[in-house]
Coordinates of C-alpha atoms in Angstrom, one line a residue:
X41 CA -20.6 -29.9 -48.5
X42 CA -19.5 -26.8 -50.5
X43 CA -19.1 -26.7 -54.3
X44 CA -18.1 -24.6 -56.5
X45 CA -19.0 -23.9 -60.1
X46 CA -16.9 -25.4 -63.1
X47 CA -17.7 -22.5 -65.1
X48 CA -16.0 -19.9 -63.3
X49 CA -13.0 -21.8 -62.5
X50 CA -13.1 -23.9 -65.7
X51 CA -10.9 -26.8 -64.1
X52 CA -11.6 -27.4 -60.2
X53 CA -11.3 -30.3 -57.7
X54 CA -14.0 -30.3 -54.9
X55 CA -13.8 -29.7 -51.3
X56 CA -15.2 -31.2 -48.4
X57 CA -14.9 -29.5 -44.8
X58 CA -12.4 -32.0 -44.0
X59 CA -9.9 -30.6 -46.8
X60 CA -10.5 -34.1 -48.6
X61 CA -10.1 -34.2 -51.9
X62 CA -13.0 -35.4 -54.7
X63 CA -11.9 -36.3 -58.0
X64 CA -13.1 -33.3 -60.1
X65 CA -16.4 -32.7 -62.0
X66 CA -16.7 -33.4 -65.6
X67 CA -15.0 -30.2 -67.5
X68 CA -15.8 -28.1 -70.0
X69 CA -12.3 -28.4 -71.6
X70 CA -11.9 -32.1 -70.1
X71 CA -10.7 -35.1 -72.3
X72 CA -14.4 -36.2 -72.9
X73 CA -15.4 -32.7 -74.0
X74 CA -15.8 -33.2 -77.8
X75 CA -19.4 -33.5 -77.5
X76 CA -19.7 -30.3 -76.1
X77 CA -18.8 -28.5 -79.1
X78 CA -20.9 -30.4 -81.5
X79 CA -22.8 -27.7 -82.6
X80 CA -19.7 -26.2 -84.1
X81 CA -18.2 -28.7 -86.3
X82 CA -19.8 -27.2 -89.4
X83 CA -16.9 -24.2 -89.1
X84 CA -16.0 -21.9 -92.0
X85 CA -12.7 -23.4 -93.4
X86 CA -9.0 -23.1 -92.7
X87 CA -8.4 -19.7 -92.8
X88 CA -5.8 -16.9 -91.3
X89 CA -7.7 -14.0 -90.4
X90 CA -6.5 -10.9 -91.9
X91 CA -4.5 -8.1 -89.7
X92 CA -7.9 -5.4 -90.9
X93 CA -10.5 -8.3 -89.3
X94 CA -7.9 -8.7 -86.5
X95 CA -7.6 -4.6 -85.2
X96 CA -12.0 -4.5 -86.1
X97 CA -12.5 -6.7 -83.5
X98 CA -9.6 -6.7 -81.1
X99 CA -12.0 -3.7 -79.1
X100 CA -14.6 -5.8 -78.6
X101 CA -12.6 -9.0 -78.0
X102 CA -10.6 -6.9 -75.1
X103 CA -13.4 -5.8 -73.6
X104 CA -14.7 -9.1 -72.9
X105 CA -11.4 -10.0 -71.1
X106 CA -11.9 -6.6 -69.1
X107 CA -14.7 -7.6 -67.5
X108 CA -12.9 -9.8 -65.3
X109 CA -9.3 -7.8 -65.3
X110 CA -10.2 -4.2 -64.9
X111 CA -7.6 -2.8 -63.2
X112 CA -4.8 -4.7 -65.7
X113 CA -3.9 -2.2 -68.5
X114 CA -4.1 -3.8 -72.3
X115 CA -0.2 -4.2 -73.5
X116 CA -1.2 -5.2 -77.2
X117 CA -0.7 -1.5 -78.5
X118 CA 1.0 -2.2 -81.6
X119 CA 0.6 -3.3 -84.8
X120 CA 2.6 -5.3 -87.4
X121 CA 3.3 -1.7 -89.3
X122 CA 4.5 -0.2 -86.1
X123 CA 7.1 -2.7 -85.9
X124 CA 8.1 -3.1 -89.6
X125 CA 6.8 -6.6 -89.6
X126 CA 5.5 -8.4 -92.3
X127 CA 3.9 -12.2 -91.3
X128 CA 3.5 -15.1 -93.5
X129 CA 1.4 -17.7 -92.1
X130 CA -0.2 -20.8 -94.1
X131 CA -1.6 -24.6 -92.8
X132 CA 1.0 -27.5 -94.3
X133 CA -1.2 -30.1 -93.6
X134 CA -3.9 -31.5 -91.0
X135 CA -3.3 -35.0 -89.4
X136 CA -5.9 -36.5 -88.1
X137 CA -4.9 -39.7 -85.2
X138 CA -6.8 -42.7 -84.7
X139 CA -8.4 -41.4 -81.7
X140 CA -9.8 -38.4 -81.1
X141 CA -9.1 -36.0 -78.1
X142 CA -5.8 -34.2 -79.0
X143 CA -4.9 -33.7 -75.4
X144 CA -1.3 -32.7 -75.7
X145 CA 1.3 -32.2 -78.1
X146 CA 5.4 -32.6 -78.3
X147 CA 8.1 -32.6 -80.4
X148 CA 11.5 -34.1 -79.9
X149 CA 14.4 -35.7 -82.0
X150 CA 12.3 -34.9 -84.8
X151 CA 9.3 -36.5 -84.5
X152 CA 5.8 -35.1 -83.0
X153 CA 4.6 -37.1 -80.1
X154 CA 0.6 -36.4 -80.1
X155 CA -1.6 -37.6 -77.0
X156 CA -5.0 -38.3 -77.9
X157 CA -7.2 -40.0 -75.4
X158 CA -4.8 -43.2 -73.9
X159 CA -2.7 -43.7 -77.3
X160 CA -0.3 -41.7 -78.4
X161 CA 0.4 -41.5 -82.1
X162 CA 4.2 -40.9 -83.2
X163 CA 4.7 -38.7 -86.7
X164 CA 8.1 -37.9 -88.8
X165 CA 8.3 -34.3 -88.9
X166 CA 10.0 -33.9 -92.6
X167 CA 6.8 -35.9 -94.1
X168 CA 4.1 -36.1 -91.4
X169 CA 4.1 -39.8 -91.5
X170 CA 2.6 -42.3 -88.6
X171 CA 5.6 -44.3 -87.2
X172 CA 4.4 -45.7 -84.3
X173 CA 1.0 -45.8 -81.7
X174 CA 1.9 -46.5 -78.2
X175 CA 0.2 -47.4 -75.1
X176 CA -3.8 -47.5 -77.2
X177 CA -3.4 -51.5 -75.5
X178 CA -4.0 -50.0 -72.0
X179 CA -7.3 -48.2 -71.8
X180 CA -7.2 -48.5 -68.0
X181 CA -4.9 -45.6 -68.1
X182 CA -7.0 -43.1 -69.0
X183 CA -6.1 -40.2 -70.7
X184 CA -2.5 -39.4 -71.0
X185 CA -2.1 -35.6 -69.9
X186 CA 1.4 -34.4 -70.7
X187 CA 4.7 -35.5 -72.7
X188 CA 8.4 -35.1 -71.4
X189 CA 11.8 -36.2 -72.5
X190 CA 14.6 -36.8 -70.3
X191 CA 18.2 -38.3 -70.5
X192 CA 16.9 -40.8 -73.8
X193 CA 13.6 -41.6 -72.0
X194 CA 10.1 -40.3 -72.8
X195 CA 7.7 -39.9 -69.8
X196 CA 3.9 -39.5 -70.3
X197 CA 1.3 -38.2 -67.2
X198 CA -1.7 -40.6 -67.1
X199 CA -5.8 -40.0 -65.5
X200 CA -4.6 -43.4 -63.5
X201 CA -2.1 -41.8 -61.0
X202 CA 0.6 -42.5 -62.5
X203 CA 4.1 -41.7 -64.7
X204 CA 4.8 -44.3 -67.1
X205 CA 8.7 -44.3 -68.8
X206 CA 9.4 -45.5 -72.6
X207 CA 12.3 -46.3 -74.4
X208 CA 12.6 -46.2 -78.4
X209 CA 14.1 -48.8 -79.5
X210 CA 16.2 -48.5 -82.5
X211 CA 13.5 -49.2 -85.3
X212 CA 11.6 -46.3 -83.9
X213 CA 9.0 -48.2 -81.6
X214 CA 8.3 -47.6 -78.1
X215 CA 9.1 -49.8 -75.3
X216 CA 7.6 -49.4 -71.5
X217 CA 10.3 -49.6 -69.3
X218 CA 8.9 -48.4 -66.2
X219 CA 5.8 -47.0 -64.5
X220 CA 6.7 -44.4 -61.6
X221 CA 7.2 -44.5 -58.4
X222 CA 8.6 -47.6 -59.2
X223 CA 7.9 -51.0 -57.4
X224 CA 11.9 -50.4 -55.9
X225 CA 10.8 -47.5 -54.7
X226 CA 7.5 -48.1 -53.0
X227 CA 9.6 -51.4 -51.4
X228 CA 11.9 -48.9 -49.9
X229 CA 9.6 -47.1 -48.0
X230 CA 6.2 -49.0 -47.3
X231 CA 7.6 -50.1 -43.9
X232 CA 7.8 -46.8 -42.7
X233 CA 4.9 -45.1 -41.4
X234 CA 6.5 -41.6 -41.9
X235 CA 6.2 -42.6 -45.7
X236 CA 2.6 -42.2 -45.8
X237 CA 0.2 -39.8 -46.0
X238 CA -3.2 -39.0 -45.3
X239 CA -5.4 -38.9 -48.8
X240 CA -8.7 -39.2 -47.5
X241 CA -10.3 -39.8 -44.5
X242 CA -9.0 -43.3 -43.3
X243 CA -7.2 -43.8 -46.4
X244 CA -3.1 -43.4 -46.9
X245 CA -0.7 -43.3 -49.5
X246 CA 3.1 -43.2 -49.9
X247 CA 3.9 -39.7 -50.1
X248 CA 5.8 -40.7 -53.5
X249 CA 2.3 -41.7 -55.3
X250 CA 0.2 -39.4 -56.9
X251 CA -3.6 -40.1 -55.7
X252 CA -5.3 -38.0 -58.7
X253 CA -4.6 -37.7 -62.3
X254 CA -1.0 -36.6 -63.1
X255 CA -1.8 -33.5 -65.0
X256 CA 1.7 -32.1 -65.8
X257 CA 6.0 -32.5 -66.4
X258 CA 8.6 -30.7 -66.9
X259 CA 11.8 -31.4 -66.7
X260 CA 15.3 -29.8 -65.9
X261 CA 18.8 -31.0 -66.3
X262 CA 18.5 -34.2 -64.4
X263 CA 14.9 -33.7 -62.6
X264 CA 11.1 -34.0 -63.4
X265 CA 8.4 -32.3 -61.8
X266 CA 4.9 -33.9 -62.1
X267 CA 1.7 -32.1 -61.2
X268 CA -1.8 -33.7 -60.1
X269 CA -5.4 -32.8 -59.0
X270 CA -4.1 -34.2 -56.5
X271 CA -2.6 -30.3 -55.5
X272 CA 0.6 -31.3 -55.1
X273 CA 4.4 -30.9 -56.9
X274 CA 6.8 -34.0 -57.0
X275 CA 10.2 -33.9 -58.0
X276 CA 11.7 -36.8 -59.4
X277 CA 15.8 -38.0 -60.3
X278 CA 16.0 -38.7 -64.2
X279 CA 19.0 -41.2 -63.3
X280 CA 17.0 -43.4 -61.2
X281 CA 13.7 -42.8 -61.2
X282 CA 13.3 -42.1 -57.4
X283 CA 10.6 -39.3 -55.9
X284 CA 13.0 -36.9 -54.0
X285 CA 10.2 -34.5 -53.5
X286 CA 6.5 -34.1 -52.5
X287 CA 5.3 -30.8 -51.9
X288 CA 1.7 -29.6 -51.0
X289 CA 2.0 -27.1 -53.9
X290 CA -1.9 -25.4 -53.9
X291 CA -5.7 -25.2 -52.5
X292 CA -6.7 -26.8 -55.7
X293 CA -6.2 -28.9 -58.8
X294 CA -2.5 -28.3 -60.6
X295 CA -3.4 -27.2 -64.4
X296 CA 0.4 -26.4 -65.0
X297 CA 3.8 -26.0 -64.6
X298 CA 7.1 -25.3 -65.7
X299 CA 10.8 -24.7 -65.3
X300 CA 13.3 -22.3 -65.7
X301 CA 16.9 -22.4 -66.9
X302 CA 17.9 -22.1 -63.3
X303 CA 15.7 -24.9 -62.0
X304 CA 12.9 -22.0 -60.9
X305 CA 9.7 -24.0 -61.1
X306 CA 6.3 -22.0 -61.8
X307 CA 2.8 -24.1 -60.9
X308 CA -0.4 -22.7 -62.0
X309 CA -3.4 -24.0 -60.2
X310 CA -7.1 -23.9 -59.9
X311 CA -7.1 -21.9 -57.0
X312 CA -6.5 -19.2 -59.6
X313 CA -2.8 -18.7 -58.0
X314 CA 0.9 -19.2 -59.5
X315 CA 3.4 -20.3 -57.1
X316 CA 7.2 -20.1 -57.5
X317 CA 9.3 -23.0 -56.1
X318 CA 13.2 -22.4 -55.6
X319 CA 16.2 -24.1 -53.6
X320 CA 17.7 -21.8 -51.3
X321 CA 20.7 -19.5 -52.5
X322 CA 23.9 -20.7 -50.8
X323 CA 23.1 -24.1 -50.2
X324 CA 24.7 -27.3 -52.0
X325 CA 21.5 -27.9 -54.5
X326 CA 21.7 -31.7 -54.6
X327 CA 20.8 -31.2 -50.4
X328 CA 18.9 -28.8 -50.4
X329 CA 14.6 -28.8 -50.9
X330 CA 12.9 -26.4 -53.4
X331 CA 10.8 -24.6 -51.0
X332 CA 8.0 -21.7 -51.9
X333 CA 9.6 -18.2 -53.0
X334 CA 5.7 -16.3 -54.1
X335 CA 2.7 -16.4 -54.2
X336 CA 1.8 -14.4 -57.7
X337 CA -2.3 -13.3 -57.4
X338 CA -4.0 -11.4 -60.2
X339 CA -6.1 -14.4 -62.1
X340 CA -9.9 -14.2 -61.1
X341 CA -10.4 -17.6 -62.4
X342 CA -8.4 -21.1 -62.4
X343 CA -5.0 -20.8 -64.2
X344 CA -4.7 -23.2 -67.4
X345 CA -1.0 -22.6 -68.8
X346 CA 1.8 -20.8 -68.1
X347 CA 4.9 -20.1 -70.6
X348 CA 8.4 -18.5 -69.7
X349 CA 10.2 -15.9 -71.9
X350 CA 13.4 -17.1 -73.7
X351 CA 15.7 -15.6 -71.1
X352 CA 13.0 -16.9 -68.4
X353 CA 12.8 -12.7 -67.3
X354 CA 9.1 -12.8 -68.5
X355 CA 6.2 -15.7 -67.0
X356 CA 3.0 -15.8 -69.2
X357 CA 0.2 -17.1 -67.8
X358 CA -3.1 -17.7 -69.2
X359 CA -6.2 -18.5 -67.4
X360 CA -10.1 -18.8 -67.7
X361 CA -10.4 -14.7 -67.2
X362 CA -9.8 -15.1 -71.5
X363 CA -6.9 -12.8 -70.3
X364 CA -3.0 -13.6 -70.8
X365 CA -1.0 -12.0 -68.5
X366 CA 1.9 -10.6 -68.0
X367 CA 5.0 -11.1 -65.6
X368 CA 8.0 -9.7 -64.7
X369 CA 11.1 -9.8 -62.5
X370 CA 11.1 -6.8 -59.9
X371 CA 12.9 -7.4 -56.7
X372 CA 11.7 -4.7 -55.1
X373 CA 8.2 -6.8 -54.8
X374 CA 7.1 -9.8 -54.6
X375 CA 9.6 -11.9 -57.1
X376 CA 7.2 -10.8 -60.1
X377 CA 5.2 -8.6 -60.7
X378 CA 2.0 -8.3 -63.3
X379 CA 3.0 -5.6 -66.0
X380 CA -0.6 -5.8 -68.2
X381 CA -2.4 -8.0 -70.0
X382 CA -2.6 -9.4 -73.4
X383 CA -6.5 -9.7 -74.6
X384 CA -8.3 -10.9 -77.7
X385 CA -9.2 -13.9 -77.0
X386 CA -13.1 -14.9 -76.6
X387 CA -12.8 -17.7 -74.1
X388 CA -10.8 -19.5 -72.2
X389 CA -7.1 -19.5 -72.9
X390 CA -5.7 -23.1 -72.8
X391 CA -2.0 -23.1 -73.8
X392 CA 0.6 -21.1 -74.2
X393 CA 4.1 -21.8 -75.4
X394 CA 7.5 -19.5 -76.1
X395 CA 9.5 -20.1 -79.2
X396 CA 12.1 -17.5 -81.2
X397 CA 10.8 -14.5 -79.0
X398 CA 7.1 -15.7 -80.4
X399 CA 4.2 -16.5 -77.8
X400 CA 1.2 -18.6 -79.6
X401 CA -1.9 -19.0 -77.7
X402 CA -4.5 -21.2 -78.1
X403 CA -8.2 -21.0 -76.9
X404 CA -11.4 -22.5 -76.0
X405 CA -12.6 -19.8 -78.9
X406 CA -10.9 -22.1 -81.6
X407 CA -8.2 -20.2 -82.2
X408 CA -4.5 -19.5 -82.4
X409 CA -2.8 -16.0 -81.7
X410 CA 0.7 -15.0 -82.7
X411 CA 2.3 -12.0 -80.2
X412 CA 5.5 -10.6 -80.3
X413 CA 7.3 -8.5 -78.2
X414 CA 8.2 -4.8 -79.4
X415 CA 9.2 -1.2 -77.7
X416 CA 8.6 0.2 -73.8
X417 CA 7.4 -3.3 -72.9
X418 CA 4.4 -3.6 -75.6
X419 CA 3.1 -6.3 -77.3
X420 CA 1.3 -6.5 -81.0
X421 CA -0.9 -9.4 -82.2
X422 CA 0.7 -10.2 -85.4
X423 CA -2.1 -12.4 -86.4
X424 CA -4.7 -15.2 -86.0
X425 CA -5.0 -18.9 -87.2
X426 CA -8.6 -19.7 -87.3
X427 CA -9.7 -23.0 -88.9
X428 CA -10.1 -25.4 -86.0
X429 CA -13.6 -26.4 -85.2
X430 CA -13.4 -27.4 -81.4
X431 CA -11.3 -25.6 -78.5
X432 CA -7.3 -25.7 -79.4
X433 CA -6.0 -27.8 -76.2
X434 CA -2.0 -28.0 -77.4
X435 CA 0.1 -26.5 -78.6
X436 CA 3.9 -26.9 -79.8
X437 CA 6.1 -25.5 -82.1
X438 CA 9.7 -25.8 -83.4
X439 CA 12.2 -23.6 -84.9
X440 CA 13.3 -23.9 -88.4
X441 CA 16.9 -22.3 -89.1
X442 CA 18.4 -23.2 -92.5
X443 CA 18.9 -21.2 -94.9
X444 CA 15.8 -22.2 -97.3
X445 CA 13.1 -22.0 -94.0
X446 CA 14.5 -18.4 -93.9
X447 CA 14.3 -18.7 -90.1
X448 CA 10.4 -19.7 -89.5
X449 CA 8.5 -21.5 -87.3
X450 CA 6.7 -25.0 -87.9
X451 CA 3.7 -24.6 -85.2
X452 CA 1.3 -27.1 -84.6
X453 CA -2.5 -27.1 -82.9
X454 CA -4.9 -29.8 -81.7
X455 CA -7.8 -29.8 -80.5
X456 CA -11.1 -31.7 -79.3
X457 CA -12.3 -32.9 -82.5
X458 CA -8.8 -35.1 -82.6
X459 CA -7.2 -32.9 -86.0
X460 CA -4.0 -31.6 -85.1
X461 CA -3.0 -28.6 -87.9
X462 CA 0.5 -28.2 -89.4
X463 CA 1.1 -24.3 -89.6
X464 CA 4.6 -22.5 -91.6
X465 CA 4.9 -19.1 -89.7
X466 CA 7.7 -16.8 -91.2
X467 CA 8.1 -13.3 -89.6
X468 CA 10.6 -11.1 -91.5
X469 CA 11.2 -7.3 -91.4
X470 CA 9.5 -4.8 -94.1
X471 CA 12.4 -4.5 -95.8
X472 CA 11.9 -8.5 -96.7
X473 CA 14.8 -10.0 -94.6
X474 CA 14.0 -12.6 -92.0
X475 CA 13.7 -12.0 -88.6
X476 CA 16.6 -14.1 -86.5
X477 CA 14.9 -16.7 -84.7

């Protein structure tokens, strides 16, 4: 039997020689990882480390990450100055959920939907109150992985296989409704023998079903994608709730995915490989199948999170290499191509997210970095939110546009210790007028 090391691929299923999966090893950044990191919960306190700390150590900090990526040039080559930026960052507030384990965060309708362990705990945006807990009376679960909304319904990826659908009712509770694929769908199919597949050695599944945790959505227009350890993509119909897809989507554990205006969907995997999924031009889409359109290779380690530029021109990806990278459209090659590399961070990067032309990172290095865009393709760090005690797992972030909020960004972080951190980010020009978001 062949393993391979959690530490160099930081999130990794096991192999046997018969291509049979094993459910995979306990992880440094897994659910169960707060104890890890106990040696670190005496921090220094919530602080936003100033742009003269930032550029002192960005050498060193990039130099770690080029270790790994040698032959990736460095993109952050400006500075705030550069760009006449000025950035106002400050922490609102810290919420701290019942359970601990932040393991992802969402916003939607304004409220902030915050996974921790099986529960998750429901806030009001405008005063950070606790509205509702859902699903803490099902432990079998497991830990819930992921958040999605579609067409009035809110779908959550569980460690138990499975997709389970809520409602809110109109007092602001939530409602289960379904658990995916549904028992009319597995009815339809379980005479068939073509609807089965093999999972392990004298063991079959519907080809619908998930057999490992579900460890991703996304959603566009009227489809869901759902990722697993188990390696493989599933596409599912928002109207009713029917798997129209299974696709043997990587060599390894799916860590994360995502979808583009056009329905493009990007999985990043453990196998240290993004894959882009498409339907084919020409084709009526509601026939057609998404099938693979490239392979992108550069990661030297398992891929974590993946983020898509406004326009959905530019893919970030971030990976255990402590290296976000960068990627862009060029016909002429392979779909995308890798343009350089964004470095600072010490460890592991574990989410990235896009919001007003602003990437935020977060890290297994406990912290938060704000990059913006600028001239001939380059990139500055305009700051760092340090202040977290444990490795930031999610991240999410909304836009604020009236008049008073001047155009920021309401940005909020958890992490392992269970403390999710409200942050105000405001970007404005030197000249003291805010930046359009």
């Amino acid at each position: 039997m062949k393993f391979r090391s959690w530490l160099a691929t930081c999130s990794s299923s096991v192999t046997t020689a018969d291509d049979q999966p094993i459910p995979p090893p306990k992880l440094p950044f897994s659910d169960d990882a707060s104890s890890l990191f106990s040696d670190i919960t005496n921090s220094s306190p919530i602080s936003v480390i100033s742009q003269e700390t930032n550029n002192s150590l960005s050498s060193l900090q990039s130099n770690l990450s080029l270790l790994t990526l040698p032959s990736v040039p460095s993109l952050q080559n400006l500075s705030p100055g550069t760009l006449n930026l000025v950035i106002s960052a400050r922490c609102l507030n810290s919420l701290n959920p019942r359970n601990a384990l932040v393991t992802f965060l969402a916003v939607h309708n304004n409220l902030l939907y915050a996974a921790s362990s099986n529960e998750i705990n429901v806030f009001e945006l405008t005063n950070f109150t606790l509205i509702d807990t859902f699903n803490g009376k099902d432990p079998s679960s497991g830990s819930i992985k992921s958040v999605a909304f579609l067409n009035g319904k809110i779908f959550t990826a569980h460690q138990d296989c499975k997709i389970r659908v809520w409602k809110q009712t109109p007092v602001k509770q939530h409602k289960l409704i379904a658990i995916l694929p549904t028992l009319e769908d597995r009815l339809r199919r379980f005479v068939f023998p073509s609807s089965y597949t093999n999972v392990r050695r004298h063991k079959k599944k519907l080809w619908i079903e998930h057999h490992d945790a579900v460890s991703g959505l996304a959603v566009n227009e009227n489809l869901m994608c759902s990722i697993s350890w188990d390696r493989s993509l599933k596409i599912w119909s928002g109207s009713d709730l029917r798997c129209s897809e299974s696709i043997r989507a990587h060599d390894d554990a799916i860590n994360a995915v995502v979808v583009g205006k056009d329905g493009t969907i990007f999985t990043g995997s453990a196998d240290k490989r993004i894959r882009v999924w498409g339907k084919p031009k020409g084709e009526k889409k509601s026939k057609s199948k998404h099938g693979l359109i490239a392979t992108l290779e550069k990661h030297k380690s398992a891929v974590n999170a993946l983020a898509l530029s406004s326009d959905c021109s530019v893919l970030f990806s971030g990976a255990c290499d402590r290296s976000i990278l960068v990627w862009e459209r060029e016909d002429s090659a392979n779909y995308m191509v890798v343009t350089g590399a964004l470095r600072g961070h010490t460890k592991a990067i574990l989410c990235l997210i896009n919001v007003s032309d602003l990437l935020f990172s977060g890290s297994a290095d406990r912290t938060v970095r704000i990059w913006t865009r600028g001239i001939e393709g380059q990139f500055c760090c305009l700051t760092v939110l340090d202040g977290h005690r444990t490795p930031v797992r999610s991240l999410v972030a909304a836009a604020e546009t009236s008049e008073s909020d001047g155009g920021s960004v309401k940005l909020f972080s958890g992490s392992f210790d269970g403390e999710i951190k409200v942050w105000q980010i405001g970007v404005s020009s030197s000249s003291g007028s805010p930046l359009k978001s």
